[in-house]
Amino acid sequence: MLKKFVLLLLFLTFAVFMFVPIQNRIIYYGLLPLMMFWALIFHFLEDSVSLKELKRKLGKEDFFSIKAGYIFMDGPACILTKGMLVINEGNVLFYKRDKGNKAKLIYSFPVDAIIGYTLGKVDEYHPGVTFTVEGEKGEVRFTGKDFASREGEFRKALGWPEE
């Protein structure tokens, strides 16, 4: 509901900017930052998964989570889904935002099936983590800026010793 309201405010601000003759240039050009603000809020509401919803979904307070994107290769096409990577009770879970601020499980695999992982570029544009998972056809890729800086926490959540 809030997402629709913010989108409506964005379109209304755009309509005022384009179609209402405003003589004061300060007010007129002041609408541009307001439109950027509404677009930023809409982007945040579109992609983010709340920790409160994850805590409710998982039924516990203590788990490792990091904002990430799941990269799925569908033939020659690369599909990026934004959401939250969670490591909880021996499983790696990826949740995306669903309708009504709900968290929807998109992908999961057990930590025991991980053969190894590498940090760095996961495709031409994005840094992140690439998992080699037993039983998967290819590599499993997640993009995110914070993987390298939080590697210690990441390894601890996986149950692996720190290097």
PDB file of C-alpha atoms in Angstrom:
ATOM      1  CA  MET A   1       0.000   0.000   0.000  1.00  0.00           C
ATOM      2  CA  LEU A   2       2.793   2.409   0.905  1.00  0.00           C
ATOM      3  CA  LYS A   3       4.588   1.528  -2.319  1.00  0.00           C
ATOM      4  CA  LYS A   4       1.529   2.495  -4.371  1.00  0.00           C
ATOM      5  CA  PHE A   5       1.185   5.750  -2.427  1.00  0.00           C
ATOM      6  CA  VAL A   6       4.835   6.679  -3.066  1.00  0.00           C
ATOM      7  CA  LEU A   7       4.419   5.844  -6.755  1.00  0.00           C
ATOM      8  CA  LEU A   8       1.340   8.078  -6.890  1.00  0.00           C
ATOM      9  CA  LEU A   9       3.297  10.927  -5.249  1.00  0.00           C
ATOM     10  CA  LEU A  10       6.086  10.446  -7.798  1.00  0.00           C
ATOM     11  CA  PHE A  11       3.662  10.686 -10.716  1.00  0.00           C
ATOM     12  CA  LEU A  12       1.859  13.689  -9.212  1.00  0.00           C
ATOM     13  CA  THR A  13       5.142  15.530  -8.696  1.00  0.00           C
ATOM     14  CA  PHE A  14       6.119  14.726 -12.275  1.00  0.00           C
ATOM     15  CA  ALA A  15       2.754  15.969 -13.546  1.00  0.00           C
ATOM     16  CA  VAL A  16       3.142  19.251 -11.656  1.00  0.00           C
ATOM     17  CA  PHE A  17       6.683  19.620 -13.011  1.00  0.00           C
ATOM     18  CA  MET A  18       5.599  19.004 -16.605  1.00  0.00           C
ATOM     19  CA  PHE A  19       2.150  20.548 -16.903  1.00  0.00           C
ATOM     20  CA  VAL A  20       1.682  23.271 -14.273  1.00  0.00           C
ATOM     21  CA  PRO A  21       3.131  26.637 -15.303  1.00  0.00           C
ATOM     22  CA  ILE A  22       5.207  27.729 -12.301  1.00  0.00           C
ATOM     23  CA  GLN A  23       6.904  31.120 -12.686  1.00  0.00           C
ATOM     24  CA  ASN A  24       9.218  30.778  -9.687  1.00  0.00           C
ATOM     25  CA  ARG A  25      12.241  28.813 -10.883  1.00  0.00           C
ATOM     26  CA  ILE A  26      13.309  27.879  -7.339  1.00  0.00           C
ATOM     27  CA  ILE A  27      10.008  26.058  -6.773  1.00  0.00           C
ATOM     28  CA  TYR A  28      10.044  24.630 -10.308  1.00  0.00           C
ATOM     29  CA  TYR A  29      13.546  23.160 -10.071  1.00  0.00           C
ATOM     30  CA  GLY A  30      12.935  22.215  -6.438  1.00  0.00           C
ATOM     31  CA  LEU A  31      10.529  19.585  -7.744  1.00  0.00           C
ATOM     32  CA  LEU A  32      13.436  17.651  -9.333  1.00  0.00           C
ATOM     33  CA  PRO A  33      15.038  16.643  -6.003  1.00  0.00           C
ATOM     34  CA  LEU A  34      11.572  15.796  -4.694  1.00  0.00           C
ATOM     35  CA  MET A  35      11.019  13.441  -7.648  1.00  0.00           C
ATOM     36  CA  MET A  36      14.421  11.854  -7.020  1.00  0.00           C
ATOM     37  CA  PHE A  37      13.497  11.399  -3.359  1.00  0.00           C
ATOM     38  CA  TRP A  38      10.212   9.641  -4.257  1.00  0.00           C
ATOM     39  CA  ALA A  39      12.053   7.428  -6.765  1.00  0.00           C
ATOM     40  CA  LEU A  40      14.633   6.470  -4.133  1.00  0.00           C
ATOM     41  CA  ILE A  41      11.933   5.632  -1.582  1.00  0.00           C
ATOM     42  CA  PHE A  42      10.058   3.582  -4.204  1.00  0.00           C
ATOM     43  CA  HIS A  43      13.250   1.710  -5.106  1.00  0.00           C
ATOM     44  CA  PHE A  44      13.887   0.914  -1.446  1.00  0.00           C
ATOM     45  CA  LEU A  45      10.304  -0.284  -0.920  1.00  0.00           C
ATOM     46  CA  GLU A  46      10.448  -2.384  -4.086  1.00  0.00           C
ATOM     47  CA  ASP A  47      13.578  -4.380  -3.298  1.00  0.00           C
ATOM     48  CA  SER A  48      14.213  -4.519   0.431  1.00  0.00           C
ATOM     49  CA  VAL A  49      13.302  -7.426   2.686  1.00  0.00           C
ATOM     50  CA  SER A  50      12.798  -6.327   6.282  1.00  0.00           C
ATOM     51  CA  LEU A  51      14.644  -8.025   9.126  1.00  0.00           C
ATOM     52  CA  LYS A  52      11.418  -7.940  11.142  1.00  0.00           C
ATOM     53  CA  GLU A  53       9.681 -10.052   8.499  1.00  0.00           C
ATOM     54  CA  LEU A  54      12.635 -12.473   8.338  1.00  0.00           C
ATOM     55  CA  LYS A  55      12.585 -12.861  12.127  1.00  0.00           C
ATOM     56  CA  ARG A  56       8.878 -13.631  11.973  1.00  0.00           C
ATOM     57  CA  LYS A  57       9.337 -16.060   9.082  1.00  0.00           C
ATOM     58  CA  LEU A  58      12.281 -17.917  10.651  1.00  0.00           C
ATOM     59  CA  GLY A  59      10.916 -17.809  14.177  1.00  0.00           C
ATOM     60  CA  LYS A  60      14.175 -16.700  15.751  1.00  0.00           C
ATOM     61  CA  GLU A  61      16.239 -13.587  16.324  1.00  0.00           C
ATOM     62  CA  ASP A  62      19.772 -14.891  15.738  1.00  0.00           C
ATOM     63  CA  PHE A  63      20.830 -15.536  12.139  1.00  0.00           C
ATOM     64  CA  PHE A  64      23.285 -14.161   9.595  1.00  0.00           C
ATOM     65  CA  SER A  65      21.749 -11.983   6.902  1.00  0.00           C
ATOM     66  CA  ILE A  66      23.174  -9.792   4.200  1.00  0.00           C
ATOM     67  CA  LYS A  67      21.537  -7.755   1.450  1.00  0.00           C
ATOM     68  CA  ALA A  68      22.273  -9.526  -1.811  1.00  0.00           C
ATOM     69  CA  GLY A  69      21.063 -10.362  -5.283  1.00  0.00           C
ATOM     70  CA  TYR A  70      20.624 -13.873  -6.667  1.00  0.00           C
ATOM     71  CA  ILE A  71      22.017 -14.301 -10.175  1.00  0.00           C
ATOM     72  CA  PHE A  72      20.274 -16.992 -12.190  1.00  0.00           C
ATOM     73  CA  MET A  73      21.486 -17.971 -15.637  1.00  0.00           C
ATOM     74  CA  ASP A  74      18.575 -18.883 -17.903  1.00  0.00           C
ATOM     75  CA  GLY A  75      20.403 -19.949 -21.042  1.00  0.00           C
ATOM     76  CA  PRO A  76      22.126 -16.839 -22.421  1.00  0.00           C
ATOM     77  CA  ALA A  77      19.998 -14.521 -20.239  1.00  0.00           C
ATOM     78  CA  CYS A  78      21.156 -13.429 -16.795  1.00  0.00           C
ATOM     79  CA  ILE A  79      18.359 -12.765 -14.277  1.00  0.00           C
ATOM     80  CA  LEU A  80      19.119 -10.748 -11.129  1.00  0.00           C
ATOM     81  CA  THR A  81      16.685 -10.949  -8.212  1.00  0.00           C
ATOM     82  CA  LYS A  82      17.300  -8.606  -5.271  1.00  0.00           C
ATOM     83  CA  GLY A  83      16.656  -9.694  -1.717  1.00  0.00           C
ATOM     84  CA  MET A  84      18.338 -11.012   1.423  1.00  0.00           C
ATOM     85  CA  LEU A  85      20.757 -13.928   1.828  1.00  0.00           C
ATOM     86  CA  VAL A  86      20.246 -15.709   5.162  1.00  0.00           C
ATOM     87  CA  ILE A  87      22.300 -18.456   6.791  1.00  0.00           C
ATOM     88  CA  ASN A  88      20.224 -20.215   9.422  1.00  0.00           C
ATOM     89  CA  GLU A  89      20.463 -23.654  11.078  1.00  0.00           C
ATOM     90  CA  GLY A  90      22.687 -25.230   8.446  1.00  0.00           C
ATOM     91  CA  ASN A  91      20.900 -23.807   5.425  1.00  0.00           C
ATOM     92  CA  VAL A  92      21.636 -20.991   3.011  1.00  0.00           C
ATOM     93  CA  LEU A  93      18.362 -19.256   2.151  1.00  0.00           C
ATOM     94  CA  PHE A  94      17.582 -16.449  -0.258  1.00  0.00           C
ATOM     95  CA  TYR A  95      14.441 -14.369   0.306  1.00  0.00           C
ATOM     96  CA  LYS A  96      12.958 -11.723  -1.937  1.00  0.00           C
ATOM     97  CA  ARG A  97      10.264  -9.176  -1.143  1.00  0.00           C
ATOM     98  CA  ASP A  98       6.787 -10.323  -2.047  1.00  0.00           C
ATOM     99  CA  LYS A  99       3.472  -8.492  -2.043  1.00  0.00           C
ATOM    100  CA  GLY A 100       2.522  -6.872   1.240  1.00  0.00           C
ATOM    101  CA  ASN A 101       6.055  -6.654   2.697  1.00  0.00           C
ATOM    102  CA  LYS A 102       6.313 -10.435   2.941  1.00  0.00           C
ATOM    103  CA  ALA A 103       9.503 -12.418   2.519  1.00  0.00           C
ATOM    104  CA  LYS A 104       9.291 -15.192  -0.066  1.00  0.00           C
ATOM    105  CA  LEU A 105      11.860 -17.995  -0.172  1.00  0.00           C
ATOM    106  CA  ILE A 106      13.350 -18.164  -3.671  1.00  0.00           C
ATOM    107  CA  TYR A 107      16.351 -20.468  -3.320  1.00  0.00           C
ATOM    108  CA  SER A 108      17.949 -22.642  -0.654  1.00  0.00           C
ATOM    109  CA  PHE A 109      20.592 -25.291  -0.185  1.00  0.00           C
ATOM    110  CA  PRO A 110      22.219 -26.946   2.835  1.00  0.00           C
ATOM    111  CA  VAL A 111      25.569 -25.691   4.117  1.00  0.00           C
ATOM    112  CA  ASP A 112      26.858 -29.286   4.101  1.00  0.00           C
ATOM    113  CA  ALA A 113      26.502 -29.352   0.289  1.00  0.00           C
ATOM    114  CA  ILE A 114      28.926 -26.425  -0.144  1.00  0.00           C
ATOM    115  CA  ILE A 115      32.228 -27.598  -1.605  1.00  0.00           C
ATOM    116  CA  GLY A 116      33.739 -24.114  -1.570  1.00  0.00           C
ATOM    117  CA  TYR A 117      33.160 -20.483  -2.311  1.00  0.00           C
ATOM    118  CA  THR A 118      35.036 -17.576  -3.828  1.00  0.00           C
ATOM    119  CA  LEU A 119      34.656 -13.867  -3.222  1.00  0.00           C
ATOM    120  CA  GLY A 120      35.079 -11.434  -6.079  1.00  0.00           C
ATOM    121  CA  LYS A 121      33.403 -10.683  -9.373  1.00  0.00           C
ATOM    122  CA  VAL A 122      30.402 -12.941  -9.973  1.00  0.00           C
ATOM    123  CA  ASP A 123      29.694 -11.545 -13.431  1.00  0.00           C
ATOM    124  CA  GLU A 124      30.922  -8.672 -15.586  1.00  0.00           C
ATOM    125  CA  TYR A 125      29.469  -6.005 -13.328  1.00  0.00           C
ATOM    126  CA  HIS A 126      28.897  -7.250  -9.773  1.00  0.00           C
ATOM    127  CA  PRO A 127      31.085  -8.262  -6.820  1.00  0.00           C
ATOM    128  CA  GLY A 128      29.790 -11.001  -4.539  1.00  0.00           C
ATOM    129  CA  VAL A 129      30.169 -14.665  -3.671  1.00  0.00           C
ATOM    130  CA  THR A 130      30.160 -17.721  -5.918  1.00  0.00           C
ATOM    131  CA  PHE A 131      29.330 -21.071  -4.311  1.00  0.00           C
ATOM    132  CA  THR A 132      30.289 -24.463  -5.651  1.00  0.00           C
ATOM    133  CA  VAL A 133      27.460 -26.672  -4.413  1.00  0.00           C
ATOM    134  CA  GLU A 134      27.312 -30.446  -4.580  1.00  0.00           C
ATOM    135  CA  GLY A 135      24.445 -31.590  -6.789  1.00  0.00           C
ATOM    136  CA  GLU A 136      24.038 -28.294  -8.660  1.00  0.00           C
ATOM    137  CA  LYS A 137      24.694 -28.098 -12.403  1.00  0.00           C
ATOM    138  CA  GLY A 138      26.677 -24.880 -12.204  1.00  0.00           C
ATOM    139  CA  GLU A 139      27.876 -22.346  -9.729  1.00  0.00           C
ATOM    140  CA  VAL A 140      25.435 -20.534  -7.446  1.00  0.00           C
ATOM    141  CA  ARG A 141      26.058 -16.766  -7.486  1.00  0.00           C
ATOM    142  CA  PHE A 142      25.007 -14.008  -5.150  1.00  0.00           C
ATOM    143  CA  THR A 143      25.982 -10.400  -5.633  1.00  0.00           C
ATOM    144  CA  GLY A 144      26.540  -7.893  -2.856  1.00  0.00           C
ATOM    145  CA  LYS A 145      29.030  -5.226  -1.849  1.00  0.00           C
ATOM    146  CA  ASP A 146      29.337  -6.361   1.773  1.00  0.00           C
ATOM    147  CA  PHE A 147      30.482  -9.973   1.339  1.00  0.00           C
ATOM    148  CA  ALA A 148      34.194  -9.146   1.349  1.00  0.00           C
ATOM    149  CA  SER A 149      33.995  -6.874   4.397  1.00  0.00           C
ATOM    150  CA  ARG A 150      31.894  -9.383   6.359  1.00  0.00           C
ATOM    151  CA  GLU A 151      33.771 -12.547   5.397  1.00  0.00           C
ATOM    152  CA  GLY A 152      34.603 -13.405   9.023  1.00  0.00           C
ATOM    153  CA  GLU A 153      30.947 -13.326  10.047  1.00  0.00           C
ATOM    154  CA  PHE A 154      30.039 -15.177   6.855  1.00  0.00           C
ATOM    155  CA  ARG A 155      32.472 -18.049   7.559  1.00  0.00           C
ATOM    156  CA  LYS A 156      31.330 -18.222  11.180  1.00  0.00           C
ATOM    157  CA  ALA A 157      27.674 -18.493  10.061  1.00  0.00           C
ATOM    158  CA  LEU A 158      28.651 -21.305   7.682  1.00  0.00           C
ATOM    159  CA  GLY A 159      30.401 -23.055  10.577  1.00  0.00           C
ATOM    160  CA  TRP A 160      33.776 -22.883   8.887  1.00  0.00           C
ATOM    161  CA  PRO A 161      36.971 -21.841  10.665  1.00  0.00           C
ATOM    162  CA  GLU A 162      38.336 -18.377   9.969  1.00  0.00           C
ATOM    163  CA  GLU A 163      41.383 -18.124   7.743  1.00  0.00           C
TER     164      GLU A 163
END
